[in-house]
PDB file of C-alpha atoms and ligand atoms in Angstrom:
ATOM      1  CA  UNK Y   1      21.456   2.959  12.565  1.00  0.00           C
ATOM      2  CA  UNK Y   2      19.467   4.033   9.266  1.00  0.00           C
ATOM      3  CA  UNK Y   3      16.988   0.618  10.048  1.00  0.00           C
ATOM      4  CA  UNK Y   4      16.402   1.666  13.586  1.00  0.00           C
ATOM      5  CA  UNK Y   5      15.412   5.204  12.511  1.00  0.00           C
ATOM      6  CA  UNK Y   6      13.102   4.467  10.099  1.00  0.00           C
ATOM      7  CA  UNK Y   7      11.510   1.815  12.702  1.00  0.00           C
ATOM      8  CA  UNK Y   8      11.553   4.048  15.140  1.00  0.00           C
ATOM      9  CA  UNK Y   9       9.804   7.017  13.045  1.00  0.00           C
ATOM     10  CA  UNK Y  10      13.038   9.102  13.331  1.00  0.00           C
ATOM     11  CA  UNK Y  11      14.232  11.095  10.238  1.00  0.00           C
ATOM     12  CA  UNK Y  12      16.727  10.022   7.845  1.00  0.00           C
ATOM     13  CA  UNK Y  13      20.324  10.583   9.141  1.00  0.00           C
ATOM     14  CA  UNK Y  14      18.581  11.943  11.905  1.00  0.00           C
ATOM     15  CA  UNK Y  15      21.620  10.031  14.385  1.00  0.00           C
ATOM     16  CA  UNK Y  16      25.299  10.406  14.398  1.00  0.00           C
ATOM     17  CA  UNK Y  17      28.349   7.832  15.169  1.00  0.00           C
ATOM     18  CA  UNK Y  18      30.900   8.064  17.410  1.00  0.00           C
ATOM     19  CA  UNK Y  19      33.621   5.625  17.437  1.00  0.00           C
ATOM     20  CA  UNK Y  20      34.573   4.832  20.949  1.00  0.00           C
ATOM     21  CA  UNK Y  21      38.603   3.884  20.604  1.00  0.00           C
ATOM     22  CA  UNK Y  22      39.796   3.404  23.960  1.00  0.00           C
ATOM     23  CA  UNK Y  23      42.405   0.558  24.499  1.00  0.00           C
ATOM     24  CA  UNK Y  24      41.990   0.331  20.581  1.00  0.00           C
ATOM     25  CA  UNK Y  25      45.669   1.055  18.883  1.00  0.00           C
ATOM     26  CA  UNK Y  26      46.268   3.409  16.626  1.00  0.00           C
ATOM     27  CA  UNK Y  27      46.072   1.142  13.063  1.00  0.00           C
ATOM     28  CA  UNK Y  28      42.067   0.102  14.024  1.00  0.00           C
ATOM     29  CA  UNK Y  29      41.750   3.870  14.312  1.00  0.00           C
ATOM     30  CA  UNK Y  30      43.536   4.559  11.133  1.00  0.00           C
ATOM     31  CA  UNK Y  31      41.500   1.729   9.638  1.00  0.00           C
ATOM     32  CA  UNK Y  32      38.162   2.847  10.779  1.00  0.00           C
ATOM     33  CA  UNK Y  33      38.733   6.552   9.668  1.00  0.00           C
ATOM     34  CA  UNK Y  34      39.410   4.986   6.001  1.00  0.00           C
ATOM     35  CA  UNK Y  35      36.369   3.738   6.163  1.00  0.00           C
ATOM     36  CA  UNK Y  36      34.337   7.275   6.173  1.00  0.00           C
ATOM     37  CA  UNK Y  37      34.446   7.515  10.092  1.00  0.00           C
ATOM     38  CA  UNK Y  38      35.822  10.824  11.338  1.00  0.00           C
ATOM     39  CA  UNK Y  39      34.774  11.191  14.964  1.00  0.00           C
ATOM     40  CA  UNK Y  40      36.702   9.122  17.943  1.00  0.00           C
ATOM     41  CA  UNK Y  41      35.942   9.110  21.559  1.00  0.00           C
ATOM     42  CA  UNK Y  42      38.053   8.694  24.002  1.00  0.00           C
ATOM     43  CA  UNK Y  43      38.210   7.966  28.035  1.00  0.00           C
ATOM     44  CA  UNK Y  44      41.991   8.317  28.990  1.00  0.00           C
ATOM     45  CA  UNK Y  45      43.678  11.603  28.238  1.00  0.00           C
ATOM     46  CA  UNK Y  46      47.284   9.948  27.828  1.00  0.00           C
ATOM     47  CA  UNK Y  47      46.002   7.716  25.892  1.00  0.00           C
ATOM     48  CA  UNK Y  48      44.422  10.246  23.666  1.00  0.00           C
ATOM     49  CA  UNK Y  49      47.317  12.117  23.596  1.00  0.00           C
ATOM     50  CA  UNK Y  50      49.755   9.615  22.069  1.00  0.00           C
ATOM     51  CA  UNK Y  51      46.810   8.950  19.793  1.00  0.00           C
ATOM     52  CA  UNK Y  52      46.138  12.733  18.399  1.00  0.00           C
ATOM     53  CA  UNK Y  53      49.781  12.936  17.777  1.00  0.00           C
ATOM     54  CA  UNK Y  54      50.714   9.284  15.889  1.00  0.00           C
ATOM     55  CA  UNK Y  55      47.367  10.507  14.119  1.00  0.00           C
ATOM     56  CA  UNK Y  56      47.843  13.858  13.576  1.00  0.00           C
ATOM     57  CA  UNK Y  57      48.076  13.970   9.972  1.00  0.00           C
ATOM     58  CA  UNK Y  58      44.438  12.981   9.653  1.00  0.00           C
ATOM     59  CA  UNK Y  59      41.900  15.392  10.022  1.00  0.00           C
ATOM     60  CA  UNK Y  60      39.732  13.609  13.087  1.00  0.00           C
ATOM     61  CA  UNK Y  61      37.181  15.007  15.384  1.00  0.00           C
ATOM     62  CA  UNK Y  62      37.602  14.061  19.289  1.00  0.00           C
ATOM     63  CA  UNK Y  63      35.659  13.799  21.933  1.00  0.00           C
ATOM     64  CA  UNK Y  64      36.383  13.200  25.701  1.00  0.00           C
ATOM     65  CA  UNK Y  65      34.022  10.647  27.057  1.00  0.00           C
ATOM     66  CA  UNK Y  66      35.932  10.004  30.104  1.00  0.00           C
ATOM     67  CA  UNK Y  67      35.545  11.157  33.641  1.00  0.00           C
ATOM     68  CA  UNK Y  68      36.576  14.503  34.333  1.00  0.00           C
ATOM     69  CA  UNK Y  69      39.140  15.258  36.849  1.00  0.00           C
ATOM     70  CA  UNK Y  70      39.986  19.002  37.728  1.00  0.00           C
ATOM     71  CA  UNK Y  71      43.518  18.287  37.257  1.00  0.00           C
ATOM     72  CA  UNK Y  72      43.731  17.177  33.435  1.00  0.00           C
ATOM     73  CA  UNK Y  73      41.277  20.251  32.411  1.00  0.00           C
ATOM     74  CA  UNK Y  74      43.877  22.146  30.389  1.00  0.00           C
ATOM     75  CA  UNK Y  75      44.910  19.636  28.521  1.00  0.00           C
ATOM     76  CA  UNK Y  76      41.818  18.494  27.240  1.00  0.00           C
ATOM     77  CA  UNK Y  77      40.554  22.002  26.307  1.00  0.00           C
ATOM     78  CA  UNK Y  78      43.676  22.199  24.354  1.00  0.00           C
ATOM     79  CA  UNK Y  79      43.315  18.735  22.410  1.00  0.00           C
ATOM     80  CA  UNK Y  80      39.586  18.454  22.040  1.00  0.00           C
ATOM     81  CA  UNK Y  81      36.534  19.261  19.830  1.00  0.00           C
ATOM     82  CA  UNK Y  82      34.050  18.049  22.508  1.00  0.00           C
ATOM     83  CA  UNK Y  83      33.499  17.269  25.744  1.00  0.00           C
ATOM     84  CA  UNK Y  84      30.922  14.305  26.673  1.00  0.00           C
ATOM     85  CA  UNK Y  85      31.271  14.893  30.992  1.00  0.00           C
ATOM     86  CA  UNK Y  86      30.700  17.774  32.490  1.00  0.00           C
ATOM     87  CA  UNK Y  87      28.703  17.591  35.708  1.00  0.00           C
ATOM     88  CA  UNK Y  88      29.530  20.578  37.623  1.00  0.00           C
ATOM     89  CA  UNK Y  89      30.053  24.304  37.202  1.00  0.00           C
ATOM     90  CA  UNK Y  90      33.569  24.071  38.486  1.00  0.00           C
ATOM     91  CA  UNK Y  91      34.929  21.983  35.323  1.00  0.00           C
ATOM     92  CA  UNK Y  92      32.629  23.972  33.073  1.00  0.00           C
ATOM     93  CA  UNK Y  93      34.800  27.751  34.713  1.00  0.00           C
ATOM     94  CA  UNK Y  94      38.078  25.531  33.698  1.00  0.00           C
ATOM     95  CA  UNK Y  95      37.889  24.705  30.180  1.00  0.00           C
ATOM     96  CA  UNK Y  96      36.272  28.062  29.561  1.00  0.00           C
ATOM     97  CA  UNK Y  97      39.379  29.347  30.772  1.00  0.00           C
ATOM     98  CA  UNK Y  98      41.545  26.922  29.276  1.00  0.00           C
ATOM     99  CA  UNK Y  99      40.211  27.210  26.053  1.00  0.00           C
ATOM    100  CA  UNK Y 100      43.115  28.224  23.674  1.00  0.00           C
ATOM    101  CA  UNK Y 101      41.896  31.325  21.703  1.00  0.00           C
ATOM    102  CA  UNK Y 102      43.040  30.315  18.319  1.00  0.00           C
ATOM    103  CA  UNK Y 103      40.350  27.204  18.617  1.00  0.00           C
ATOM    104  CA  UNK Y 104      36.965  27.649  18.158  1.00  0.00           C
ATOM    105  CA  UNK Y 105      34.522  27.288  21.628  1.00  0.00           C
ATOM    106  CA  UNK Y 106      34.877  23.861  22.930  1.00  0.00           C
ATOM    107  CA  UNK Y 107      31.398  21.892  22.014  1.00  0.00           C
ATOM    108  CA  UNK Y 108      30.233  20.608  25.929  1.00  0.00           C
ATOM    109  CA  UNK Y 109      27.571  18.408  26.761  1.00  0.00           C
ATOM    110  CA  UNK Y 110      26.427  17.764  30.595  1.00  0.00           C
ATOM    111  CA  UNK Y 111      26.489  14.504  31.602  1.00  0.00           C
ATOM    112  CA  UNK Y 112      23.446  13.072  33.464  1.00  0.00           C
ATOM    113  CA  UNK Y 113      23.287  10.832  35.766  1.00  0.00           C
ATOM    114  CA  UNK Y 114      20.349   9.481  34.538  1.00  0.00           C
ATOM    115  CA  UNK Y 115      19.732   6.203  36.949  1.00  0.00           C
ATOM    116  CA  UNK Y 116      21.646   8.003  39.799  1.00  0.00           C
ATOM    117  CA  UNK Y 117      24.264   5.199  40.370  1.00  0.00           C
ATOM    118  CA  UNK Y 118      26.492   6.382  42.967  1.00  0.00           C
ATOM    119  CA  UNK Y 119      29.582   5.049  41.157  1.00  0.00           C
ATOM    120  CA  UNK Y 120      28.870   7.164  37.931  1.00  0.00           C
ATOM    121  CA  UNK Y 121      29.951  10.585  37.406  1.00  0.00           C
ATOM    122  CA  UNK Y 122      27.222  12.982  36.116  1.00  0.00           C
ATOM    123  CA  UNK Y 123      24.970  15.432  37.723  1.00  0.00           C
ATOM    124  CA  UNK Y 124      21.412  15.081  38.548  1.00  0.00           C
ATOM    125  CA  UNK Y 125      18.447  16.059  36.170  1.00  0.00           C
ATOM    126  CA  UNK Y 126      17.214  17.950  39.124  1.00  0.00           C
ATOM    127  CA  UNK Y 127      20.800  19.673  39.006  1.00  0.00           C
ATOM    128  CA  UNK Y 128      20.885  20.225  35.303  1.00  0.00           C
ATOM    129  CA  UNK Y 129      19.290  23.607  34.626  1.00  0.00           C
ATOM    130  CA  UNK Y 130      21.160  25.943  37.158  1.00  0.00           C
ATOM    131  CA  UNK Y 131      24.491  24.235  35.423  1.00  0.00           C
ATOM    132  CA  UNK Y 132      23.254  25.364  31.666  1.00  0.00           C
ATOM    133  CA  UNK Y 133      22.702  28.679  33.070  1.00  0.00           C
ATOM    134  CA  UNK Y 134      26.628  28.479  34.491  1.00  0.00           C
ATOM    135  CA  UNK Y 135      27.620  27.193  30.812  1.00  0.00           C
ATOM    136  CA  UNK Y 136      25.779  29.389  28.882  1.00  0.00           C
ATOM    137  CA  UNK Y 137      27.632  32.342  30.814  1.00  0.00           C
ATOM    138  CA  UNK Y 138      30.974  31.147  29.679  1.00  0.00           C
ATOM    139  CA  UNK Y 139      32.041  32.629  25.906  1.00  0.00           C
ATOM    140  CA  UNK Y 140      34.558  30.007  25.306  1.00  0.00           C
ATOM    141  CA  UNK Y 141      31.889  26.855  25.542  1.00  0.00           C
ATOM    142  CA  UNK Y 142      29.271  25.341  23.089  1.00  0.00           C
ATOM    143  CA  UNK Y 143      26.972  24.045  25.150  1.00  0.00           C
ATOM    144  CA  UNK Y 144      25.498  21.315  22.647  1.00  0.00           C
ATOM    145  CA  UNK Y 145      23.323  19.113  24.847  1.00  0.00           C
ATOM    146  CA  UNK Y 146      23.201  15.766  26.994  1.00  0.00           C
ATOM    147  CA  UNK Y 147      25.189  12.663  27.624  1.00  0.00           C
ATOM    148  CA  UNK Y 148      23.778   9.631  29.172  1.00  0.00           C
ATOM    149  CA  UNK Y 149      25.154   6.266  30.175  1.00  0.00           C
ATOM    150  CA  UNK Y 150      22.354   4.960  31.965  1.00  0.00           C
ATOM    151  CA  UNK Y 151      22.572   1.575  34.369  1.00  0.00           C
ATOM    152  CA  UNK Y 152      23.478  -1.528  32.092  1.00  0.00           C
ATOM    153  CA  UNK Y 153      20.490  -3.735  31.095  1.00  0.00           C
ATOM    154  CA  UNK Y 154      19.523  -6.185  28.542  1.00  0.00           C
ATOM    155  CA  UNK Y 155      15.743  -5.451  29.060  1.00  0.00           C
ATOM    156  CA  UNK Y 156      15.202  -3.546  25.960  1.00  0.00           C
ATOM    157  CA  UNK Y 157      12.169  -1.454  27.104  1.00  0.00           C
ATOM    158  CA  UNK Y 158      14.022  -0.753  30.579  1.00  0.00           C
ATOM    159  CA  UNK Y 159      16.825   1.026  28.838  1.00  0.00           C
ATOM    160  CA  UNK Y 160      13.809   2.684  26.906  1.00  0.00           C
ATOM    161  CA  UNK Y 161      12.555   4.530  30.213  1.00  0.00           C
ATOM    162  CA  UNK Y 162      16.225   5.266  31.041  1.00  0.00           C
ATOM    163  CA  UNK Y 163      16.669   6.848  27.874  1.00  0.00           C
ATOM    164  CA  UNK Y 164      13.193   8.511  27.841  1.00  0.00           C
ATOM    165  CA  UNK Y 165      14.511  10.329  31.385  1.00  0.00           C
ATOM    166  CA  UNK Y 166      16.951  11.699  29.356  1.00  0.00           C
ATOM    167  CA  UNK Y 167      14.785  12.914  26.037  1.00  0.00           C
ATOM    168  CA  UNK Y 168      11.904  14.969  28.325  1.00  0.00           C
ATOM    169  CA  UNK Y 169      15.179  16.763  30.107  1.00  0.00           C
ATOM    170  CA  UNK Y 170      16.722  17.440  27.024  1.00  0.00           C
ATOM    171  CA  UNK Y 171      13.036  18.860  25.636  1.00  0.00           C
ATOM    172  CA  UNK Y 172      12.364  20.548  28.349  1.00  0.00           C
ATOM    173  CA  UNK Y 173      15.505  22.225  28.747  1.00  0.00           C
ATOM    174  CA  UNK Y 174      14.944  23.090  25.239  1.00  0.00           C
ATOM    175  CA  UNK Y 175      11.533  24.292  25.524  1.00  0.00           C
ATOM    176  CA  UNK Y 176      12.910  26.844  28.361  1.00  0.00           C
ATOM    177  CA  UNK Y 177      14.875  28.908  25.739  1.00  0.00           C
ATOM    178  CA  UNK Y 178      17.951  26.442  25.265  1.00  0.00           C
ATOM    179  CA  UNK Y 179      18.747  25.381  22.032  1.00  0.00           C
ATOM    180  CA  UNK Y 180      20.432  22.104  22.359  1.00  0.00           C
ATOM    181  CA  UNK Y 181      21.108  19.975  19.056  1.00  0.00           C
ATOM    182  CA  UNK Y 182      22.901  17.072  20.672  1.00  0.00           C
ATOM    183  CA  UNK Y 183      21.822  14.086  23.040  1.00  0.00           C
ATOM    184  CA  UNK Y 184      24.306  11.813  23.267  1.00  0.00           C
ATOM    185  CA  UNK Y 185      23.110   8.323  24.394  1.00  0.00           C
ATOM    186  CA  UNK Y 186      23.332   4.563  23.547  1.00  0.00           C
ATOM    187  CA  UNK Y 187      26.430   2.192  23.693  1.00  0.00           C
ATOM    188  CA  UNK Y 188      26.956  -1.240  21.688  1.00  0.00           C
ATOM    189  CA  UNK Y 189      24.523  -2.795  23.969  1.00  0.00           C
ATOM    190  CA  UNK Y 190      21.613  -0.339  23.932  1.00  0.00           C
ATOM    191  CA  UNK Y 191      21.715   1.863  21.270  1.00  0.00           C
ATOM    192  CA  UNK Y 192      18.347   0.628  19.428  1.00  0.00           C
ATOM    193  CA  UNK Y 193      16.520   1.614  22.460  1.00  0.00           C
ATOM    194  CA  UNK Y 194      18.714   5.408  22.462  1.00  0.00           C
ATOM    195  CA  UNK Y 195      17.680   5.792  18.972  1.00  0.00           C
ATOM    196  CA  UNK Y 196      13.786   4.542  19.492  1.00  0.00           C
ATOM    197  CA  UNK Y 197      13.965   7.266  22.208  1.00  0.00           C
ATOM    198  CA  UNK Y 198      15.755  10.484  20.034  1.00  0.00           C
ATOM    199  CA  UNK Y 199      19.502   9.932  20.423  1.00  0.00           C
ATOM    200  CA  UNK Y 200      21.105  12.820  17.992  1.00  0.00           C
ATOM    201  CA  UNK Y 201      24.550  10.453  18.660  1.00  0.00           C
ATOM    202  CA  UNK Y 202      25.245   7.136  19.571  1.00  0.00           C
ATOM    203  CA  UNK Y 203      29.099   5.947  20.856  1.00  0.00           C
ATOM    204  CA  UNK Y 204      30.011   2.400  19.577  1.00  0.00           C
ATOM    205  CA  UNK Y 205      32.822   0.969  20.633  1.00  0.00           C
ATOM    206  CA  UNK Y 206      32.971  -2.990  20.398  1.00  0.00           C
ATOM    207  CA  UNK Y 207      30.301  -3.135  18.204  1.00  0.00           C
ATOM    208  CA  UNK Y 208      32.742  -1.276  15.427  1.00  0.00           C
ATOM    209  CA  UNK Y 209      36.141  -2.314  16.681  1.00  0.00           C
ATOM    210  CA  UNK Y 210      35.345  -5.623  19.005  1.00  0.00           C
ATOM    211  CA  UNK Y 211      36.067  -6.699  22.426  1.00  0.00           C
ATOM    212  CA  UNK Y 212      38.418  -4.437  24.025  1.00  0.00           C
ATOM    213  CA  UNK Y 213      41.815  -6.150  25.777  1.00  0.00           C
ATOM    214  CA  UNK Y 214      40.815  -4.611  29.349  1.00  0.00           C
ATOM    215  CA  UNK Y 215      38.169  -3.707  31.421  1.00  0.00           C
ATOM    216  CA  UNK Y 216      37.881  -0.198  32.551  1.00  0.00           C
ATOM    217  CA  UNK Y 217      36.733   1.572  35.316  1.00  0.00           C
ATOM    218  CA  UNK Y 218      33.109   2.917  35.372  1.00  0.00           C
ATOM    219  CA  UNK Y 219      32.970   6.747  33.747  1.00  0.00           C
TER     220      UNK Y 219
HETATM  221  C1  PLP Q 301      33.464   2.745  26.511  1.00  0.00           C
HETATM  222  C2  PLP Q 301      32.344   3.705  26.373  1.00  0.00           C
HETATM  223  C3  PLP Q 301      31.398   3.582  25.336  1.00  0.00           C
HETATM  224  C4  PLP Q 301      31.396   2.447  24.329  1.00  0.00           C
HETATM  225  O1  PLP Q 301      30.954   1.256  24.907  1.00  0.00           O
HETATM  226  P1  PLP Q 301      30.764  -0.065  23.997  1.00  0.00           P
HETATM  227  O2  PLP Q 301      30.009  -0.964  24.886  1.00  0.00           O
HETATM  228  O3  PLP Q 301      32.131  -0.569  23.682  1.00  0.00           O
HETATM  229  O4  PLP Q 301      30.031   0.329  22.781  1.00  0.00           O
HETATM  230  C5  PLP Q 301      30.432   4.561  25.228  1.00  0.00           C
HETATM  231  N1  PLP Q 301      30.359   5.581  26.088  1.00  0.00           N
HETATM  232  C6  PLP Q 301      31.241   5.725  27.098  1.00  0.00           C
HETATM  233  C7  PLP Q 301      31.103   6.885  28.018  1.00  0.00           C
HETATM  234  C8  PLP Q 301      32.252   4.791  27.269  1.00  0.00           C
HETATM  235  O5  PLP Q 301      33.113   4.934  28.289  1.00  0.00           O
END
């Protein structure tokens, strides 16, 4: 991460890392976290669950990264620090509602659909500002910034312009009055390119813990 930043011109420690532990047990977690990484992400809320509470006398940061289903809201308002998925104004009334008061606003980000695949969640970037002006309405969200999971490719310079859709919708939000401080973009397979193109936070999951023991649905 600090190599690709200083090839890419961004600033020192200018990009944070978020350990993606689905279908990873608990001891990798454990082991990682000993290590000096505090921040998890996960996809499956039962799985977080038993996760948060075999963990729960270490002082981690989560974040849900998986798909967002109107159902499971409360529960993840109640467990989580973040929330990588939001793509519509309905999910973002929930957890504002279900947003325990003794915790602090939930951090959100909205989740682009930034090569507008039909089987990944996400809104639109066409979409995007009328749902910050729904989030920023709602006292009991932090609306941070972006997620994007763009279309898988090995070309490095066409996960570039994937990633570059992303950074001019996250500065031109910005330039409109937002102040967003997170864009959250770049997997095991593509996060040089996220970084050359101004990821704030990259999710690793194999490349920290290995190859996972299933596949899993598309997010
Ligand atoms: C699984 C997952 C990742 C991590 O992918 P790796 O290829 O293992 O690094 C990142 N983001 C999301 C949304 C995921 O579901």
């Amino acid at each position: 991460m600090r190599e690709c930043e200083a090839r890419f011109g961004r600033p020192f420690a200018a990009v944070q890392l978020l350990a993606v532990s689905k279908f990873q047990p608990v001891e990798a977690i454990g082991m990682v976290n000993s290590l000096g990484l505090g921040r998890f992400g996960e996809n499956y809320l039962q799985e977080a669950q038993e996760k948060m509470t075999a963990l729960s006398d270490l002082a981690l940061e989560w974040h849900f990264i998986g798909r967002m289903q109107s159902n499971k809201t409360r529960p993840i308002a109640t467990l989580f620090d973040w929330v990588h998925t939001v793509d519509r104004a309905s999910i973002a009334r929930r957890l504002n509602d279900q947003r325990p008061q003794h915790r602090p606003p939930l951090n959100v980000l909205i989740q682009i659909n930034i090569s507008e695949e039909a089987t990944k969640g996400g809104c639109l970037a066409a979409d995007a500002p009328r749902l910050v002006t729904a989030i920023e309405g709602l006292p009991r969200l932090r609306l941070r910034g972006l997620m994007a999971l763009p279309a898988s490719t090995d070309d490095f310079n066409e996960q570039r312009r994937a990633f570059h859709r992303a950074l001019e919708l996250y500065r031109m939000l910005n330039a409109h009055g937002t102040k967003l401080d997170t864009l959250s973009m770049g997997t095991s397979n593509d996060y040089e390119a996220a970084i050359a193109e101004g990821a704030t936070l990259i999710r690793l999951g194999t490349a920290i813990f290995g190859s996972r023991p299933a596949l899993e649905p598309p997010v």
